[in-house]
Coordinates of C-alpha atoms in Angstrom, one line a residue:
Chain S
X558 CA 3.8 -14.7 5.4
X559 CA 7.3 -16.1 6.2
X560 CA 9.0 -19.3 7.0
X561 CA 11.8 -17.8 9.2
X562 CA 10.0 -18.5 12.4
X563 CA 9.0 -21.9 11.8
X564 CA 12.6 -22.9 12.6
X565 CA 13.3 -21.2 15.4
X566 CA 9.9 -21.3 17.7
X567 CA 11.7 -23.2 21.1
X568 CA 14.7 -20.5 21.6
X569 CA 11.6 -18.0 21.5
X570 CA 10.3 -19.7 24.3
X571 CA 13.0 -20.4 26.2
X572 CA 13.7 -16.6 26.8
X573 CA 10.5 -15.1 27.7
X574 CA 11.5 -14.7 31.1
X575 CA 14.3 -12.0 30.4
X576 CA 11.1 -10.0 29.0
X577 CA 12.1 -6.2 29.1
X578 CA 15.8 -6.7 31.2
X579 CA 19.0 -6.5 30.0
X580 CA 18.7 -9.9 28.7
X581 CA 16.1 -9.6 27.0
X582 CA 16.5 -11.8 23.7
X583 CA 16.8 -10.0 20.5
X584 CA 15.1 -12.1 17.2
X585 CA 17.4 -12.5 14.4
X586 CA 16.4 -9.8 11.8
X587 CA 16.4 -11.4 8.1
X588 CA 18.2 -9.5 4.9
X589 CA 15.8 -8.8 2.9
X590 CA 13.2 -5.9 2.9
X591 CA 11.0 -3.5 1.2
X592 CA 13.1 -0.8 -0.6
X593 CA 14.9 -0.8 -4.0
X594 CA 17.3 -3.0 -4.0
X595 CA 16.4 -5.1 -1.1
X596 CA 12.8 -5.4 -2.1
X597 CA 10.3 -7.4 -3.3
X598 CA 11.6 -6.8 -7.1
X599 CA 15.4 -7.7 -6.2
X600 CA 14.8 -10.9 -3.3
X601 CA 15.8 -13.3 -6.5
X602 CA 19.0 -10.9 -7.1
X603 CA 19.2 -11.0 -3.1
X604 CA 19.6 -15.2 -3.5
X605 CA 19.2 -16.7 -6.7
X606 CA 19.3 -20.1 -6.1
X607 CA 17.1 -20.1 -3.0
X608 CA 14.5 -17.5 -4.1
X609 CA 14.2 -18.6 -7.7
X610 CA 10.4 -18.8 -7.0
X611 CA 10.4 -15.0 -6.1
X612 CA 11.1 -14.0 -9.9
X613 CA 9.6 -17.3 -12.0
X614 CA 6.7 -18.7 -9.8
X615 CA 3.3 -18.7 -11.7
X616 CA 1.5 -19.5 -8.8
X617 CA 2.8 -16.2 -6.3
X618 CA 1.2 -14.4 -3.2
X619 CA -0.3 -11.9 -2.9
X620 CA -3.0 -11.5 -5.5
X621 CA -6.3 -9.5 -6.4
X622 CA -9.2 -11.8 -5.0
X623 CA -11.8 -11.3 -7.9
X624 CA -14.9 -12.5 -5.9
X625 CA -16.4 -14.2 -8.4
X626 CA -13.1 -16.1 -9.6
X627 CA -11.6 -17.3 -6.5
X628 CA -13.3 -20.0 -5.1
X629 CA -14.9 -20.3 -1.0
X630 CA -14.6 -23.4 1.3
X631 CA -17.3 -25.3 2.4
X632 CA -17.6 -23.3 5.7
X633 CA -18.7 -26.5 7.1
X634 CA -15.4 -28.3 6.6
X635 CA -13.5 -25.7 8.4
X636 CA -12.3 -25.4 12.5
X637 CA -9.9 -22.8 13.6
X638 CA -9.0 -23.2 16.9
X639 CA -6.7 -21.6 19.2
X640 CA -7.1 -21.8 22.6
X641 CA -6.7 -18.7 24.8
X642 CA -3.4 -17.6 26.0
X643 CA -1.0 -15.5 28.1
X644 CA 2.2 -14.2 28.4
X645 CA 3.1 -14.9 24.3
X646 CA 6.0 -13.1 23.3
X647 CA 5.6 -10.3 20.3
X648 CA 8.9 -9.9 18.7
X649 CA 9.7 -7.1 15.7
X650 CA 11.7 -8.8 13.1
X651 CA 12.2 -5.6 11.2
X652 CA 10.1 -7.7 8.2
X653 CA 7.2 -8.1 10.2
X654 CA 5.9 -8.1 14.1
X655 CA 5.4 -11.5 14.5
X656 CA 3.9 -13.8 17.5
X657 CA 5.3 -17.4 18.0
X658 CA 2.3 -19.8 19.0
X659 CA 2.2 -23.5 18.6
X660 CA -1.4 -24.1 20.3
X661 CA -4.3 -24.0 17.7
X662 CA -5.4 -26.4 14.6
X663 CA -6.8 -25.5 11.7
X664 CA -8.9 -28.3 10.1
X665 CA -9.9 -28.5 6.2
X666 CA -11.7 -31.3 5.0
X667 CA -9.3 -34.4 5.9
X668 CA -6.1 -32.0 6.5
X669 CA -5.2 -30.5 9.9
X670 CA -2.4 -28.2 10.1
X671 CA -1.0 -27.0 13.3
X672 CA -0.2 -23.0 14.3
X673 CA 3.2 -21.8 14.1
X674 CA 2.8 -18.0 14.1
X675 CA 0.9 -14.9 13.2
X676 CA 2.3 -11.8 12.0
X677 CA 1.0 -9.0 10.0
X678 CA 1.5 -6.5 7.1
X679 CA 0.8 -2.7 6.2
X680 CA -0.8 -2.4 3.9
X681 CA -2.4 -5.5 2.7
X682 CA -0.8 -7.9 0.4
X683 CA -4.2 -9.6 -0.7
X684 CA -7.0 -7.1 -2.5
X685 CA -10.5 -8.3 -2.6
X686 CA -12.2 -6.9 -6.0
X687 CA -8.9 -4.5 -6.4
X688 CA -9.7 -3.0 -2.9
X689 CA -7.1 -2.8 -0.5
X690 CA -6.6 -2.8 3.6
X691 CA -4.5 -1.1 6.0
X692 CA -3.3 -4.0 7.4
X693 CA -3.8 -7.6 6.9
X694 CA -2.6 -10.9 9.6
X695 CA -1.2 -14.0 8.8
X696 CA -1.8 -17.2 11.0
X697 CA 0.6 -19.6 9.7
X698 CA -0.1 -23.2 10.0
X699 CA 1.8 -26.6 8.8
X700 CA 0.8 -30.4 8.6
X701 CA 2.5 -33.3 9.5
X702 CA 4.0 -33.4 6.1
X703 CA 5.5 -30.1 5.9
X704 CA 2.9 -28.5 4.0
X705 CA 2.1 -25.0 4.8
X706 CA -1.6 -23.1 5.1
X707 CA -2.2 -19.7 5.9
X708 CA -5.2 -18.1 7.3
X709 CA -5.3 -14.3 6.7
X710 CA -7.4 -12.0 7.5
X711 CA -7.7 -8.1 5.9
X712 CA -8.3 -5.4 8.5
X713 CA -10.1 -2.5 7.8
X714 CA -10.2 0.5 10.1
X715 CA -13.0 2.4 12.2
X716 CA -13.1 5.7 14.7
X717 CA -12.8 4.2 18.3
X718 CA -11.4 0.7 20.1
X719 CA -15.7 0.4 20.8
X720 CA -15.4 -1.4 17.3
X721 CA -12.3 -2.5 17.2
X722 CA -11.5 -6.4 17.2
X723 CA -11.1 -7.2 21.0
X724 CA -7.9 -9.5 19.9
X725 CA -6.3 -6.5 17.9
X726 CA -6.9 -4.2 20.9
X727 CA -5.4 -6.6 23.3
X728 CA -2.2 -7.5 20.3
X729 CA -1.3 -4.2 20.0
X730 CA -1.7 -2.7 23.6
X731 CA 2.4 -2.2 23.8
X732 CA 3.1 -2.5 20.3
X733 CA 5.7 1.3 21.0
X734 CA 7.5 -1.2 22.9
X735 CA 8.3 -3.5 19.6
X736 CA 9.9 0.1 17.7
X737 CA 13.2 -1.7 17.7
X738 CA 14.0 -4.4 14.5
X739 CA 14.8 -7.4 16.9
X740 CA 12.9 -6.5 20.1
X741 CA 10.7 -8.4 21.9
X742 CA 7.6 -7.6 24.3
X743 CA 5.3 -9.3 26.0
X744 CA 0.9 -9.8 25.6
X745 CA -1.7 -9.8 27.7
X746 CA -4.5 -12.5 27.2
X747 CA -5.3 -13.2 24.0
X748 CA -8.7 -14.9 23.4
X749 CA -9.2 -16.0 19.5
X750 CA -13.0 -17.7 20.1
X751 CA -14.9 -14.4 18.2
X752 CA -11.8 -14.2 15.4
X753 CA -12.3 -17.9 15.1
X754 CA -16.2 -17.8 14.9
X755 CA -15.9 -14.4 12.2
X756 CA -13.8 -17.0 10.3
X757 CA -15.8 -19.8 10.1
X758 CA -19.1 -17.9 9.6
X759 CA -17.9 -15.5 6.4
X760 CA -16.6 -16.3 2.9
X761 CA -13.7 -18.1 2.8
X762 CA -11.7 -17.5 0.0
X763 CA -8.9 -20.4 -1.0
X764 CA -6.0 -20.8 -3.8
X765 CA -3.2 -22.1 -4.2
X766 CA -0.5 -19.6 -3.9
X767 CA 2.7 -19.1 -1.8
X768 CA 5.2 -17.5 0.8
X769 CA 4.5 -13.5 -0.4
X770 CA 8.1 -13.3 1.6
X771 CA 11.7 -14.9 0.4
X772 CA 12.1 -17.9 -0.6
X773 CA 8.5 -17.3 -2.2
X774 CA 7.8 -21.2 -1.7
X775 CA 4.7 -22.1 -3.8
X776 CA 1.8 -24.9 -3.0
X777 CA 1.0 -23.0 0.0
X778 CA -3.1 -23.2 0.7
X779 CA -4.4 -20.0 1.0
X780 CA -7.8 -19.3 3.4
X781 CA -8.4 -15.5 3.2
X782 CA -11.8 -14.4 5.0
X783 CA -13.8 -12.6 2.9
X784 CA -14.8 -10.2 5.6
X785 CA -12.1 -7.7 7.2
X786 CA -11.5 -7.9 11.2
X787 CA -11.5 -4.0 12.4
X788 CA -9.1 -1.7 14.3
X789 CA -8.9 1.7 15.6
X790 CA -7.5 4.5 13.7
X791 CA -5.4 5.4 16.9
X792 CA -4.0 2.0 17.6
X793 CA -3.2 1.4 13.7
X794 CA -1.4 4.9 13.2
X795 CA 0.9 3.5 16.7
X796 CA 1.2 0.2 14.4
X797 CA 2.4 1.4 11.3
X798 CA 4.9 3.8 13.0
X799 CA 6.7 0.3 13.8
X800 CA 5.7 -2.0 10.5
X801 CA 6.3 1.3 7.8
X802 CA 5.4 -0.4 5.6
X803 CA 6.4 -4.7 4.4
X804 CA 3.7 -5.3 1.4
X805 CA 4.7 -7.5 -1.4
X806 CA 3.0 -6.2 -4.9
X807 CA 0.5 -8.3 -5.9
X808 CA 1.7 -11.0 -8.5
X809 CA 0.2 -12.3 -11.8
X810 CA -2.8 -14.0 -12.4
X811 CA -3.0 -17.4 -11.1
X812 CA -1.4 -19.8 -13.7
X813 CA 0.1 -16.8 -15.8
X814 CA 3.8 -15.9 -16.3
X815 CA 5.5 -14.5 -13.2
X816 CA 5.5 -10.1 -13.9
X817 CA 9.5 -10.4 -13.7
X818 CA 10.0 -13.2 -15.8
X819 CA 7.5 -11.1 -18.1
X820 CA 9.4 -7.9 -18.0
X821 CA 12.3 -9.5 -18.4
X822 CA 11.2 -11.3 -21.5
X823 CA 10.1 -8.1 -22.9
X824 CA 13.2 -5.6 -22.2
X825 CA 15.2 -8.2 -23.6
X826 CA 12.8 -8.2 -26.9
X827 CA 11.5 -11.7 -26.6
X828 CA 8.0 -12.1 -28.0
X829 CA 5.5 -13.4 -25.3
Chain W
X1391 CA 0.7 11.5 -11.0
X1392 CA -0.7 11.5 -14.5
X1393 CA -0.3 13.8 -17.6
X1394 CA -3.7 12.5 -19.1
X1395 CA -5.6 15.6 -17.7
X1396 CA -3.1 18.3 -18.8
X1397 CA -4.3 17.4 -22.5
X1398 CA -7.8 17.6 -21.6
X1399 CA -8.6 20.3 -19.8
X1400 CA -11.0 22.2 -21.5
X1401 CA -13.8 19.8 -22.4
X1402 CA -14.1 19.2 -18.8
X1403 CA -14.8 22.8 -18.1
X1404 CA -17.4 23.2 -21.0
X1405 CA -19.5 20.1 -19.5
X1406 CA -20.0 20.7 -15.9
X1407 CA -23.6 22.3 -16.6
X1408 CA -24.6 18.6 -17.1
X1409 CA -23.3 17.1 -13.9
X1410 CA -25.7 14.4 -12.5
X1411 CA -28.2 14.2 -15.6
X1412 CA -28.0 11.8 -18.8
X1413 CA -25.9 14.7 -20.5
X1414 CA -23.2 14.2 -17.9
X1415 CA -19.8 14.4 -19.3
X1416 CA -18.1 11.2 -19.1
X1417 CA -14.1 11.1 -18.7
X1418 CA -11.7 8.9 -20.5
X1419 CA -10.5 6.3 -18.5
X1420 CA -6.7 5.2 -19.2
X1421 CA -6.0 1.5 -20.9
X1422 CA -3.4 1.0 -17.5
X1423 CA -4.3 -0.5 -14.5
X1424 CA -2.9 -1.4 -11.0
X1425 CA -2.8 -5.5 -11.4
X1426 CA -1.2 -8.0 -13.0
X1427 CA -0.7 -7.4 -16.9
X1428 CA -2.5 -4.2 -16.4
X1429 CA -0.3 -3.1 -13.8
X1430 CA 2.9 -1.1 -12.9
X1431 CA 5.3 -3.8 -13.2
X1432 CA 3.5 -4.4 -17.3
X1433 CA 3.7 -0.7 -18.0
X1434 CA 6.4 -0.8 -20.5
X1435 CA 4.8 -4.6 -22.1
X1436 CA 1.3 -2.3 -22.8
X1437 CA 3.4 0.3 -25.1
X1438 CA 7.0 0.0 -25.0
X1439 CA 8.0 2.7 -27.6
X1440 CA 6.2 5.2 -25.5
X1441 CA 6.8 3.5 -22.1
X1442 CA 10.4 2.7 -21.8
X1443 CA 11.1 4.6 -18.9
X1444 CA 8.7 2.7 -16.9
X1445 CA 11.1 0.0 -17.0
X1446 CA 14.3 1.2 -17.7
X1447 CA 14.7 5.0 -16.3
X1448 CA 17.3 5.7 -13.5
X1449 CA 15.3 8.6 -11.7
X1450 CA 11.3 7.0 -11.6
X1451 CA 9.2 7.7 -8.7
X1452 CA 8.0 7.3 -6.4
X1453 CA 10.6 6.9 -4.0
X1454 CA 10.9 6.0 -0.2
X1455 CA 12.7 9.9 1.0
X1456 CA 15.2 9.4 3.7
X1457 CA 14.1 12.3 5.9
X1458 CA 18.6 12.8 6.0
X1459 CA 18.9 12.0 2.3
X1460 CA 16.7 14.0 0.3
X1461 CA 17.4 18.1 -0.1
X1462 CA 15.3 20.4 1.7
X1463 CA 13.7 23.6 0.0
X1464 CA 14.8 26.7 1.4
X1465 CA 11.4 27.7 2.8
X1466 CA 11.5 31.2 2.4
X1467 CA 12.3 30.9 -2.3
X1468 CA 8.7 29.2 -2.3
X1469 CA 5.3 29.8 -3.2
X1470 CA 1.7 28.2 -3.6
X1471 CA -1.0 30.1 -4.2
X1472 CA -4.3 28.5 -5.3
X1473 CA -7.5 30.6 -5.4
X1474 CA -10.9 29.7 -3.7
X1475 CA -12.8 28.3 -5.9
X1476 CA -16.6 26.7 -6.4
X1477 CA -17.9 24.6 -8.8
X1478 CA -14.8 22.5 -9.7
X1479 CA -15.6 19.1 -11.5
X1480 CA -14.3 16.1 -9.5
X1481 CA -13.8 13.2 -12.0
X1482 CA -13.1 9.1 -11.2
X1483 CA -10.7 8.4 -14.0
X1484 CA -10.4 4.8 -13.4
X1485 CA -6.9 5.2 -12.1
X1486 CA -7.4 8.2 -9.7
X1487 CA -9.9 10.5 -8.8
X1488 CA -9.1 14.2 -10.3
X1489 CA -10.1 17.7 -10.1
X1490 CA -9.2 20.0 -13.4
X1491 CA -8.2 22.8 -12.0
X1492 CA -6.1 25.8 -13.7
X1493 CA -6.2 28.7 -11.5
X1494 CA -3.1 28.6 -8.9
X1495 CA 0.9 29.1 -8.8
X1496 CA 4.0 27.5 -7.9
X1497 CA 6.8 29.8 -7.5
X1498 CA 10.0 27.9 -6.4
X1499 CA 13.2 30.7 -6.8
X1500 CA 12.6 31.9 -10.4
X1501 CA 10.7 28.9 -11.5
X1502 CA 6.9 29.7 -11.9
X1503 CA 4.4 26.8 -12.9
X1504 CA 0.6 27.1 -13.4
X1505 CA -1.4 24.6 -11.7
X1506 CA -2.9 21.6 -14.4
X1507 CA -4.9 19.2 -12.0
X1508 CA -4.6 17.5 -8.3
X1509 CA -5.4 13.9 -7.7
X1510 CA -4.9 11.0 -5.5
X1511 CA -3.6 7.8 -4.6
X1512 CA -4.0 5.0 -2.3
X1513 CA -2.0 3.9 -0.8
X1514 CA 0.7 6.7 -0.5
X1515 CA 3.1 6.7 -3.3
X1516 CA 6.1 8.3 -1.7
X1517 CA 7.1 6.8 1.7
X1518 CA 9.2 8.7 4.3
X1519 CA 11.8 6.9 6.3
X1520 CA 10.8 3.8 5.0
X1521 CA 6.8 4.4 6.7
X1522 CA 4.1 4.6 4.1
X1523 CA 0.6 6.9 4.2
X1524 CA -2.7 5.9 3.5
X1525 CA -2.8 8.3 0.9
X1526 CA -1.5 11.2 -1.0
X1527 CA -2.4 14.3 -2.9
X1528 CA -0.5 15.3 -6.2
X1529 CA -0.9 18.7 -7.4
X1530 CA 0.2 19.0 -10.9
X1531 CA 1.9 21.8 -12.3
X1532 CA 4.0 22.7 -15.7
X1533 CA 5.9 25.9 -16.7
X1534 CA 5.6 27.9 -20.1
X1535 CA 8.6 25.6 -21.7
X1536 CA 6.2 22.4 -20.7
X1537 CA 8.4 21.3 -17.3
X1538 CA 6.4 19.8 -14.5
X1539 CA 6.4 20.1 -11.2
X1540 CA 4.2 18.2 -8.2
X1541 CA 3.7 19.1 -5.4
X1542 CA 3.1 16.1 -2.9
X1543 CA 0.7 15.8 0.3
X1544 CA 0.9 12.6 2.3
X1545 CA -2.3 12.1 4.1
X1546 CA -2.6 10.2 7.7
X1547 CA -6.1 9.3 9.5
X1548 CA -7.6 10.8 12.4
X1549 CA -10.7 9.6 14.3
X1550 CA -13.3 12.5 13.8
X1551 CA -13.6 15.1 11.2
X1552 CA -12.9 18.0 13.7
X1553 CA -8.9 16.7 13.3
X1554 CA -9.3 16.7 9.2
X1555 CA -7.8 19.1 7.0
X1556 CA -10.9 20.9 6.2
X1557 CA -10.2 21.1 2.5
X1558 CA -10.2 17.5 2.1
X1559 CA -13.7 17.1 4.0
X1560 CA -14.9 19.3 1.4
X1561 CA -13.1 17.7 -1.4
X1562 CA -14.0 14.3 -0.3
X1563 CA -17.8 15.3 0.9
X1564 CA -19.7 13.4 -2.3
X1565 CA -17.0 11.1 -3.1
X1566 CA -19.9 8.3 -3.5
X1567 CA -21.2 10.0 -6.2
X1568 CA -17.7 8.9 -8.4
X1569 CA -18.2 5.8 -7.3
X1570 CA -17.9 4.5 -11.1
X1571 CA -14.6 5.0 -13.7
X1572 CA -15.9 7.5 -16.0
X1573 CA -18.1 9.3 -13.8
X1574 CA -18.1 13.0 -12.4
X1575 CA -19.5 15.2 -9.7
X1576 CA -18.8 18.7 -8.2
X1577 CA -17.4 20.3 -5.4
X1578 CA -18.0 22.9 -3.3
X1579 CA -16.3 25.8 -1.9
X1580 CA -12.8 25.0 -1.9
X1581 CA -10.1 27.0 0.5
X1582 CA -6.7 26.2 -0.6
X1583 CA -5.2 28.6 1.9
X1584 CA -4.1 27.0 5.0
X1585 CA -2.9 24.0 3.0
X1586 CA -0.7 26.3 1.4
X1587 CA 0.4 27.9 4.6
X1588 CA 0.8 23.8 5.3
X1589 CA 3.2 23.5 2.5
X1590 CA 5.2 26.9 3.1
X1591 CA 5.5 26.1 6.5
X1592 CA 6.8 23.1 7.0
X1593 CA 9.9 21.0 5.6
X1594 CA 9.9 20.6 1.5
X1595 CA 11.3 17.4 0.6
X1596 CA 12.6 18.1 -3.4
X1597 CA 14.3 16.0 -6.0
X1598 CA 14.0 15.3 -9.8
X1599 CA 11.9 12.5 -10.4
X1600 CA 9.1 11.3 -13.4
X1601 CA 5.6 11.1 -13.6
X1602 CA 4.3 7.7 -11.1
X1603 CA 2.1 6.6 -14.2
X1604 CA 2.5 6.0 -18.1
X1605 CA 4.1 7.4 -19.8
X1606 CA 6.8 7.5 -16.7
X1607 CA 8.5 10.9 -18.3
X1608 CA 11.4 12.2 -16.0
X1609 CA 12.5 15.5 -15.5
X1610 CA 9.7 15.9 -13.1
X1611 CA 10.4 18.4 -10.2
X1612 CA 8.9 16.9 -7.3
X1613 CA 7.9 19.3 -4.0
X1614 CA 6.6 16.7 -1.2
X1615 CA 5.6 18.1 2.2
X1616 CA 7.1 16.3 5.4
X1617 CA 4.4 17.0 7.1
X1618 CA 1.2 15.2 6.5
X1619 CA -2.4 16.0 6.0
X1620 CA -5.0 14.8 7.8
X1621 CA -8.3 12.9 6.7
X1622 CA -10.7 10.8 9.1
X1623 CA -11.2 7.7 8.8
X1624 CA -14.7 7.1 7.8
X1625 CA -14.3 10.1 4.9
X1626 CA -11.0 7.4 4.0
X1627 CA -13.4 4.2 4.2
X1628 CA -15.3 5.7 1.8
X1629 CA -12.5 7.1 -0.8
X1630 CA -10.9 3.9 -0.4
X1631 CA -14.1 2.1 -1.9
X1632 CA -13.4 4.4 -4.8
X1633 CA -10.0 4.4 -5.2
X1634 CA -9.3 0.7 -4.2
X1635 CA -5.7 0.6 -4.8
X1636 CA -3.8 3.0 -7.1
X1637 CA 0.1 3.3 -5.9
X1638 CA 3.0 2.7 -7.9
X1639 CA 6.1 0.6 -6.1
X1640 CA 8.6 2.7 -4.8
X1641 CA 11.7 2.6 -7.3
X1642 CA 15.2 2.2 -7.5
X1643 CA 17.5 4.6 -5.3
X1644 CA 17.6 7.9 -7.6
X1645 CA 20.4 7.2 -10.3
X1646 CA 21.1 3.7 -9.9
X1647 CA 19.7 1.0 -12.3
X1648 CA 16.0 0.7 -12.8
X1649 CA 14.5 -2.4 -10.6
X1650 CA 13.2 -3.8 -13.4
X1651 CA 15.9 -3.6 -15.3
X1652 CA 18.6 -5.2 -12.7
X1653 CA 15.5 -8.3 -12.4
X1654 CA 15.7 -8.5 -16.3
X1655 CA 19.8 -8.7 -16.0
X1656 CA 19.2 -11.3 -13.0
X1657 CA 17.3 -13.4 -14.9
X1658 CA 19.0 -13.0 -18.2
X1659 CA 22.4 -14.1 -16.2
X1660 CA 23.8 -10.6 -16.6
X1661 CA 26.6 -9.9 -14.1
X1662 CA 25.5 -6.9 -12.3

């Protein structure tokens, strides 16, 4: 997940209207990416002082979700809500395809975080048990305070849109339109009720981890369902013809030495 | 792709009387691993007298092949020919699922390599213009002076089985049964033919790259087709339990400084 589009949800607003026109407005694409020396391995290179986190953090996303390790909520203490919608904007932001949308709380315990936007990677960044996905969303949220939870779900794939996800269906209708880094479309209704309820009725699993994109800011809670959503093989082949591919490797251990910081200390002979 | 198998090839043959009984051969599975410590960024930390390229070579794979970048085979200088065949063993090594297998030819110009082993990986290894697969096929091959060569299949998803390359139906048929590291099972009747018409047929992406796991030799010759295979979904849902996730990061652009190696300078303060 990414901060980028915390900062810049009211221009996205603003020029919905010039949807498919001349005027349409194009999202700003960020530097970094996926490939040698743009990638994942490189963002601290990219920006040392801003992505320090990306090489040194101990407490990095993506990781392997060992079932047994990671802890679950208290599905009782959770809501996800977002009410239903039309007319959202879907922007490509060569990173990520990405939906700004600032109506829906997420409640844990005492803390309620509000949405800021959902976008999605190919492959997963999270594993469950070593197992990956084929895709996986993010639903960003942030508190009052400035902290930062993300709800993510894994997304696994089946033989026809009969078993799809109806929200997927409905998200990536026109996704061939979204091709472009830093073009925009525009959705249909989206109705989050029977995501919301999957999520609140499965496993949830929660750590403490962080951005999995530059800066790689850390204390950011992590809710991951345990149980994937579902999409049509059709519909994700059209999908990953636009996203490639924008998967962070999964980091170290929780609490353990970041894996750069580790092969650094090693190629440079230090004992560890 | 591995060398593990091209050092044990014939045990497996000798054992495949006792597939499915107590006596059932069980396959050495590798001390590596895809995560954390275990995984490709701690390669060279697990044996770093017999790992150093894994962290410091200048021509590792896999890469991301721009379709503009990377030479073409002339077509018409090569050929695969791998026999039918029954019986084969199909083994879950713990960091790929492999089938010994050492009748077949690659003739590229006046190179000709005897087939060791194929295996697989998910996700896809290689990427092409940047888009991943959701898996890939490595057929491993090695001359009489002890030079390798792989030839690559990246593998998309169709919805029914009618649309899958047949040989991987077959391949994939009892995958269940290799459920667990160490484990083995065998195959049916296997046609290589039309994926070798596949393979003559179509583009031949070629450069000289390095084995994709310990001990990360170079000097591999690498033979990727442009044009995937084809697996349905449900066949992948199932070798995806198996697999779970076994794919390298792409690596640094061919010749220029090991990723790991620049993070190591970056953190170390080295001017790059």
């Amino acid at each position: 997940m990414h901060l980028t589009s915390l900062l810049a949800l009211i221009p996205a607003v603003a020029a919905s209207c010039f949807h498919n026109t001349p005027l349409a407005r194009r999202v700003t694409v960020p530097s970094y990416g996926y490939t040698a020396t743009q990638g994942p391995l490189n963002w601290y290179g990219l920006d040392p002082s801003t992505n320090v986190a990306c090489a040194t953090g101990t407490h990095q996303s993506p990781i392997v979700i060992g079932s047994s390790e990671i802890s679950k909520v208290n599905n009782s203490t959770v809501t996800l809500y977002i009410p239903t919608v039309s007319d959202l904007e879907f922007e490509n932001l060569g990173t990520t395809i990405e939906v700004p949308l600032t109506n829906g709380t997420l409640v844990v315990g005492n803390n309620t975080y509000t949405l800021a936007q959902f976008h999605f990677h190919t492959p997963s960044e999270h594993r469950i048990d070593e197992e990956h996905f084929p895709m996986e969303a993010h639903f960003v949220f942030s508190d009052e305070d400035g902290s930062i939870a993300v709800v993510g779900f894994l997304i696994d794939l089946t033989s026809t849109k009969d078993h799809s996800t109806p929200l997927l269906n409905t998200i990536f209708e026109d996704v061939n339109e979204i091709a472009e880094p830093g073009s925009t479309t525009e959705l249909g209704l989206l109705d989050f009720s029977s995501v919301s309820r999957h999520f609140m009725n499965n496993d949830i699993y929660t750590y403490s981890g962080s951005l999995t994109t530059p800066p790689c800011t850390e204390g950011v809670s992590w809710y991951v369902s345990g149980l994937p959503l579902v999409l049509d093989v059709d519909t994700y082949n059209q999908v990953k013809k636009v996203l490639r591919f924008n998967s962070r490797y999964t980091q170290n251990v929780l609490g353990q030495e970041d894996l750069l910081q580790l092969a650094a200390d090693e190629l440079n002979g230090v004992v560890v």
